[in-house]
CSV table of C-alpha atoms in Angstrom, one decimal:
chain,number,residue,atom,x,y,z
A,1,MET,CA,124.7,37.3,-33.6
A,2,SER,CA,122.0,35.9,-31.3
A,3,ASP,CA,120.3,39.2,-30.5
A,4,LEU,CA,118.5,40.3,-33.6
A,5,SER,CA,117.0,43.5,-32.2
A,6,PHE,CA,117.5,46.7,-34.0
A,7,GLY,CA,119.9,48.0,-31.4
A,8,ALA,CA,122.0,44.8,-31.4
A,9,LEU,CA,122.2,44.7,-35.2
A,10,LEU,CA,123.2,48.4,-35.3
A,11,ARG,CA,126.0,47.9,-32.7
A,12,GLY,CA,127.3,44.7,-34.3
A,13,TRP,CA,127.5,46.2,-37.8
A,14,ARG,CA,129.0,49.4,-36.5
A,15,ASP,CA,131.7,47.4,-34.8
A,16,ARG,CA,132.3,45.4,-37.9
A,17,LEU,CA,132.8,48.3,-40.3
A,18,ASP,CA,136.5,49.2,-41.0
A,19,PRO,CA,136.8,53.0,-40.4
A,20,ALA,CA,139.1,53.3,-43.4
A,21,GLU,CA,136.3,51.9,-45.7
A,22,ALA,CA,134.1,54.7,-44.4
A,23,GLY,CA,136.7,57.4,-45.0
A,24,TYR,CA,138.1,57.7,-41.5
A,25,ALA,CA,141.7,57.3,-40.7
A,26,ARG,CA,142.8,54.5,-38.3
A,27,SER,CA,144.7,55.7,-35.2
A,28,ALA,CA,146.3,54.3,-32.1
A,29,ARG,CA,143.7,56.2,-30.0
A,30,ARG,CA,140.9,53.9,-31.2
A,31,ARG,CA,139.9,51.5,-28.5
A,32,ALA,CA,137.6,49.5,-30.8
A,33,PRO,CA,138.2,48.3,-34.4
A,34,GLY,CA,134.9,49.5,-35.8
A,35,LEU,CA,133.2,52.8,-36.5
A,36,ARG,CA,132.6,55.2,-33.6
A,37,ARG,CA,129.1,56.2,-32.7
A,38,GLU,CA,129.7,59.9,-33.6
A,39,GLU,CA,131.1,58.8,-37.0
A,40,LEU,CA,128.0,56.7,-37.8
A,41,ALA,CA,125.9,59.7,-36.8
A,42,GLU,CA,127.8,62.0,-39.1
A,43,LEU,CA,127.6,59.6,-42.0
A,44,ALA,CA,123.9,59.0,-41.6
A,45,GLY,CA,123.0,62.6,-40.9
A,46,LEU,CA,121.7,61.9,-37.3
A,47,SER,CA,122.5,63.2,-33.9
A,48,VAL,CA,124.9,61.2,-31.7
A,49,GLU,CA,122.2,61.1,-29.0
A,50,TYR,CA,119.7,59.6,-31.4
A,51,VAL,CA,122.1,56.9,-32.5
A,52,LEU,CA,122.7,56.1,-28.8
A,53,ARG,CA,119.0,55.8,-28.2
A,54,LEU,CA,118.6,53.5,-31.2
A,55,GLU,CA,121.4,51.2,-30.0
A,56,GLN,CA,119.9,51.1,-26.5
A,57,GLY,CA,116.4,50.4,-27.7
A,58,ARG,CA,115.0,53.7,-26.4
A,59,ALA,CA,114.1,54.9,-29.9
A,60,THR,CA,111.8,52.2,-31.0
A,61,HIS,CA,110.1,53.5,-34.1
A,62,PRO,CA,112.8,54.8,-36.6
A,63,SER,CA,111.4,56.0,-39.9
A,64,ALA,CA,112.2,54.3,-43.2
A,65,GLN,CA,114.4,57.3,-44.1
A,66,VAL,CA,116.4,56.8,-40.9
A,67,VAL,CA,116.9,53.1,-41.5
A,68,SER,CA,117.9,53.7,-45.1
A,69,ALA,CA,120.4,56.3,-44.0
A,70,VAL,CA,121.9,54.0,-41.4
A,71,ALA,CA,122.1,51.1,-43.8
A,72,ARG,CA,123.9,53.2,-46.4
A,73,ALA,CA,126.3,54.5,-43.7
A,74,LEU,CA,127.1,51.0,-42.5
A,75,ARG,CA,127.5,49.7,-46.1
A,76,LEU,CA,125.1,46.9,-45.5
A,77,THR,CA,124.3,44.4,-48.2
A,78,PRO,CA,120.7,44.3,-49.5
A,79,GLY,CA,120.0,41.3,-47.3
A,80,GLU,CA,121.4,43.0,-44.2
A,81,ARG,CA,119.5,46.2,-45.0
A,82,ASP,CA,116.2,44.2,-45.3
A,83,GLN,CA,117.0,42.6,-41.9
A,84,LEU,CA,117.5,46.0,-40.4
A,85,PHE,CA,114.1,47.2,-41.8
A,86,ARG,CA,112.4,44.1,-40.3
A,87,ALA,CA,114.0,44.7,-36.9
A,88,ALA,CA,112.6,48.2,-37.0
A,89,GLY,CA,109.1,46.8,-37.7
A,90,LEU,CA,109.1,48.1,-41.3
A,91,LEU,CA,108.6,46.5,-44.6
A,92,ALA,CA,111.9,46.0,-46.5
A,93,PRO,CA,112.1,48.1,-49.7
A,94,ARG,CA,111.9,46.2,-52.9
A,95,ASP,CA,115.0,46.8,-55.1
A,96,ARG,CA,113.8,48.5,-58.3
A,97,THR,CA,116.9,48.2,-60.4
A,98,VAL,CA,119.7,45.7,-61.1
A,99,GLY,CA,122.7,46.4,-58.9
A,100,THR,CA,126.1,47.2,-60.5
A,101,HIS,CA,128.2,47.7,-57.4
A,102,VAL,CA,131.0,45.1,-56.8
A,103,PRO,CA,131.8,45.3,-53.0
A,104,PRO,CA,135.4,45.7,-52.0
A,105,SER,CA,135.3,42.2,-50.3
A,106,ILE,CA,134.3,40.6,-53.6
A,107,ARG,CA,137.0,42.4,-55.5
A,108,ARG,CA,139.6,41.2,-52.9
A,109,LEU,CA,138.3,37.7,-53.1
A,110,VAL,CA,138.5,37.4,-56.9
A,111,ALA,CA,141.8,39.2,-57.0
A,112,ARG,CA,143.3,36.4,-55.0
A,113,LEU,CA,142.3,34.0,-57.8
A,114,GLY,CA,144.2,35.9,-60.5
A,115,ASP,CA,145.7,32.8,-62.1
A,116,LEU,CA,142.2,31.8,-63.3
A,117,PRO,CA,140.0,33.6,-65.8
A,118,ILE,CA,137.3,35.3,-63.7
A,119,GLY,CA,134.5,37.8,-64.6
A,120,VAL,CA,131.9,39.4,-62.3
A,121,PHE,CA,128.5,40.0,-63.8
A,122,ALA,CA,125.3,41.8,-62.7
A,123,ALA,CA,121.9,40.0,-62.7
A,124,ASP,CA,121.3,41.2,-66.3
A,125,TRP,CA,124.6,39.6,-67.4
A,126,SER,CA,126.5,42.9,-67.7
A,127,LEU,CA,130.2,42.4,-67.2
A,128,LEU,CA,131.3,44.6,-64.2
A,129,TRP,CA,134.8,43.3,-63.4
A,130,TRP,CA,137.3,41.0,-65.0
A,131,ASN,CA,141.0,40.1,-64.6
A,132,ASP,CA,143.9,39.7,-67.0
A,133,MET,CA,143.3,35.9,-67.5
A,134,TRP,CA,139.7,36.7,-68.5
A,135,THR,CA,141.1,39.0,-71.2
A,136,ALA,CA,143.6,36.4,-72.3
A,137,LEU,CA,140.8,33.9,-72.7
A,138,HIS,CA,137.9,36.0,-74.1
A,139,GLY,CA,139.6,39.1,-75.4
A,140,ASP,CA,139.8,42.6,-73.8
A,141,PRO,CA,136.3,44.0,-73.1
A,142,SER,CA,137.6,47.5,-72.2
A,143,GLY,CA,137.5,48.6,-75.8
A,144,LEU,CA,133.7,48.0,-75.9
A,145,PRO,CA,131.1,50.6,-74.9
A,146,PRO,CA,129.8,49.7,-71.4
A,147,ALA,CA,126.4,48.9,-72.7
A,148,GLU,CA,127.9,46.2,-75.0
A,149,ARG,CA,129.7,44.5,-72.2
A,150,ASN,CA,126.7,42.3,-71.7
A,151,LEU,CA,126.6,38.5,-72.3
A,152,ALA,CA,123.0,38.5,-73.6
A,153,ARG,CA,123.8,41.3,-76.1
A,154,ALA,CA,127.0,39.4,-77.2
A,155,LEU,CA,124.9,36.3,-77.9
A,156,PHE,CA,121.8,37.8,-79.5
A,157,GLY,CA,122.5,41.5,-80.3
A,158,THR,CA,123.7,43.2,-83.4
A,159,GLY,CA,126.3,45.6,-81.8
A,160,GLU,CA,130.0,45.5,-81.1
A,161,GLY,CA,129.6,43.0,-78.3
A,162,ARG,CA,128.4,40.3,-80.7
A,163,TRP,CA,131.5,40.6,-82.9
A,164,HIS,CA,133.8,40.8,-79.9
A,165,LEU,CA,132.6,37.4,-78.5
A,166,ARG,CA,134.9,34.6,-79.3
A,167,PRO,CA,133.1,31.4,-80.4
A,168,VAL,CA,131.8,29.5,-77.4
A,169,SER,CA,130.1,26.1,-77.4
A,170,SER,CA,128.5,24.1,-74.6
A,171,ALA,CA,128.9,20.4,-73.8
A,172,ALA,CA,125.2,20.4,-73.0
A,173,GLY,CA,124.3,20.7,-76.6
A,174,GLU,CA,123.4,23.3,-79.3
A,175,ASP,CA,121.7,26.4,-77.9
A,176,ALA,CA,122.0,25.1,-74.3
A,177,PHE,CA,124.1,28.1,-73.3
A,178,GLU,CA,121.8,30.6,-75.0
A,179,THR,CA,118.7,28.9,-73.5
A,180,ALA,CA,120.2,29.2,-70.0
A,181,VAL,CA,121.1,32.9,-70.4
A,182,VAL,CA,117.6,33.7,-71.6
A,183,ALA,CA,116.1,31.7,-68.7
A,184,ASP,CA,118.3,33.7,-66.3
A,185,LEU,CA,117.2,37.0,-67.8
A,186,ARG,CA,113.6,36.0,-67.3
A,187,GLU,CA,114.3,35.4,-63.7
A,188,ALA,CA,116.0,38.8,-63.4
A,189,VAL,CA,112.9,40.4,-64.9
A,190,ALA,CA,110.7,38.7,-62.3
A,191,ARG,CA,113.0,40.1,-59.5
A,192,TYR,CA,113.3,43.6,-61.1
A,193,PRO,CA,110.0,44.3,-62.9
A,194,ALA,CA,110.5,48.1,-62.6
A,195,ASP,CA,114.0,48.3,-64.0
A,196,PRO,CA,113.7,50.3,-67.3
A,197,GLU,CA,117.2,49.3,-68.6
A,198,LEU,CA,116.5,45.6,-68.1
A,199,ALA,CA,113.2,46.0,-69.9
A,200,ALA,CA,114.9,47.8,-72.7
A,201,LEU,CA,117.5,45.1,-73.0
A,202,VAL,CA,114.9,42.4,-73.4
A,203,ASP,CA,112.9,44.5,-75.9
A,204,ASP,CA,116.0,45.2,-77.9
A,205,LEU,CA,117.0,41.5,-78.1
A,206,ARG,CA,113.5,40.3,-78.9
A,207,THR,CA,113.6,42.8,-81.9
A,208,ALA,CA,117.1,41.9,-82.9
A,209,SER,CA,117.0,38.1,-82.6
A,210,PRO,CA,114.3,35.7,-83.6
A,211,LEU,CA,116.1,33.0,-81.6
A,212,PHE,CA,116.0,35.2,-78.5
A,213,GLY,CA,112.2,35.6,-79.0
A,214,GLU,CA,111.7,31.9,-79.4
A,215,LEU,CA,113.7,31.0,-76.3
A,216,TRP,CA,112.0,33.8,-74.3
A,217,ALA,CA,108.6,32.3,-75.0
A,218,VAL,CA,109.6,28.8,-73.7
A,219,ALA,CA,112.5,29.3,-71.3
A,220,GLY,CA,111.9,28.1,-67.8
A,221,MET,CA,112.9,29.9,-64.6
A,222,ARG,CA,116.4,28.6,-63.8
A,223,GLN,CA,119.8,30.1,-63.2
A,224,LEU,CA,122.9,29.5,-65.2
A,225,THR,CA,125.2,27.5,-62.9
A,226,GLY,CA,128.0,25.7,-64.8
A,227,ASP,CA,129.0,23.8,-67.9
A,228,LEU,CA,131.9,22.5,-69.9
A,229,LYS,CA,132.7,25.2,-72.4
A,230,THR,CA,134.9,25.3,-75.5
A,231,ILE,CA,136.2,28.7,-76.5
A,232,GLY,CA,137.7,29.3,-79.9
A,233,HIS,CA,141.0,31.0,-79.1
A,234,PRO,CA,142.7,32.8,-82.0
A,235,GLU,CA,146.2,31.6,-81.0
A,236,LEU,CA,145.6,28.4,-79.0
A,237,GLY,CA,142.7,26.9,-80.9
A,238,ASP,CA,139.8,25.3,-79.1
A,239,VAL,CA,140.2,25.7,-75.3
A,240,THR,CA,137.9,23.4,-73.3
A,241,LEU,CA,137.4,24.4,-69.6
A,242,ASP,CA,135.0,23.9,-66.8
A,243,CYS,CA,132.9,27.0,-66.4
A,244,ASP,CA,131.2,27.6,-63.0
A,245,VAL,CA,128.9,30.4,-62.1
A,246,LEU,CA,128.8,31.3,-58.4
A,247,THR,CA,126.0,33.5,-57.2
A,248,VAL,CA,126.9,36.0,-54.4
A,249,PRO,CA,124.0,36.2,-51.9
A,250,GLY,CA,122.7,39.6,-50.9
A,251,VAL,CA,124.2,41.5,-53.8
A,252,ASP,CA,122.8,39.5,-56.8
A,253,LEU,CA,126.2,39.2,-58.6
A,254,ARG,CA,127.6,36.2,-60.6
A,255,ILE,CA,131.2,35.2,-60.4
A,256,VAL,CA,132.1,33.2,-63.5
A,257,THR,CA,135.3,31.1,-63.2
A,258,TYR,CA,137.2,28.9,-65.7
A,259,THR,CA,139.3,25.9,-64.5
A,260,ALA,CA,140.8,22.8,-65.8
A,261,ALA,CA,141.9,19.5,-64.2
A,262,PRO,CA,145.7,19.1,-63.8
A,263,GLY,CA,147.3,17.3,-66.7
A,264,THR,CA,144.6,18.2,-69.3
A,265,ARG,CA,145.1,20.1,-72.5
A,266,GLY,CA,143.0,22.9,-71.0
A,267,ALA,CA,145.3,23.2,-68.0
A,268,ASP,CA,148.3,23.4,-70.4
A,269,GLN,CA,146.5,26.1,-72.4
A,270,LEU,CA,145.8,28.1,-69.2
A,271,ASP,CA,149.5,27.9,-68.4
A,272,LEU,CA,150.3,29.3,-71.8
A,273,MET,CA,147.9,32.2,-71.2
A,274,ARG,CA,149.7,32.9,-67.9
A,275,ALA,CA,153.2,32.9,-69.4
A,276,PRO,CA,153.1,36.4,-70.9
A,277,ARG,CA,151.9,37.8,-67.6
A,278,LEU,CA,154.7,36.0,-65.7
A,279,SER,CA,157.4,37.3,-68.0
A,280,GLU,CA,156.0,40.9,-67.8
A,281,ALA,CA,156.1,40.6,-63.9
A,282,ARG,CA,159.8,39.7,-63.9
C-alpha cells in the first residue's frame, strides 16, 4: 500500500476484511470481496456519509474515539491500529494490558501444523491455545484452572500448574530455561507497566520462589527464542526435541513449536505420539 493517508488505509483495510468474519453473509450480489461502506458504518457506529468523507479525505480530523471504533470494526492488529492513529494525526494509544486474543488467521496457521506439538502463549506466558500433539507431549492443560495455565507459574509457583508440568531440561544448562522466562517477563512488564494481572503474577512468584526473586534481580532484557529441550514423558521416557519460539508481530503472541530432525529418536517418538490420533481418525 503506497498511499498511507487515512482514507487510503481505511479503503484498503475495508476491502481486505472478509464480510463473514464481521458477521455479514456473502452473496452473489457483492461486487467487491471486502466490507461495504455501509457495513463499516454500522459496525463503527458512524454515518455512511461520514465514512465516505473519511475515505475521500474530506473529514481530516477524526477523533480518537472515531479512530478506535473504526479500528475495532476493521479488526486491525495493534500495529495497524497505531498506523491508523498516526495517519489521523493522533498519538497511538499505549496498550495497558497483555493481550489474550488469538486471531483467526493465527489459529488457521497453527492448525495446519497439527502433526507437531504447538502452543500459543500471551506475553506473560499464559497458554492460550494448544493442539493434540501438545497434549501428547506435555499433558492436557484443559484440566487446570485458566490462571494456572502459565509457564512462569508452572516453573516457579506453588499451584496446580507446577505439579502438572512434566520435567523439562535445557541443553543450554541448568536454570537457563528459567532465566530466559524471567527475562521475558521483565520485558513484558516494561511493555505493560499498568497491567494489574501481570504485576500480581510477578509479585506472587517473587513471594513463592526464592529462585524467581534471584533471577528477577539479575535477568537481562531478552526474549526466549529457542533451545534443545528434553521432556520427561511418562510413557516414552526422555524426549529430546528442538523447541522454537516464534513471536507474532502486532499481537504480541508467542508460538512455541517442537520438531525433530528425520531419523532421530525424537522424530520416532513424535511418530509414536501421533499414532493414537491416526488410529482414532480411521
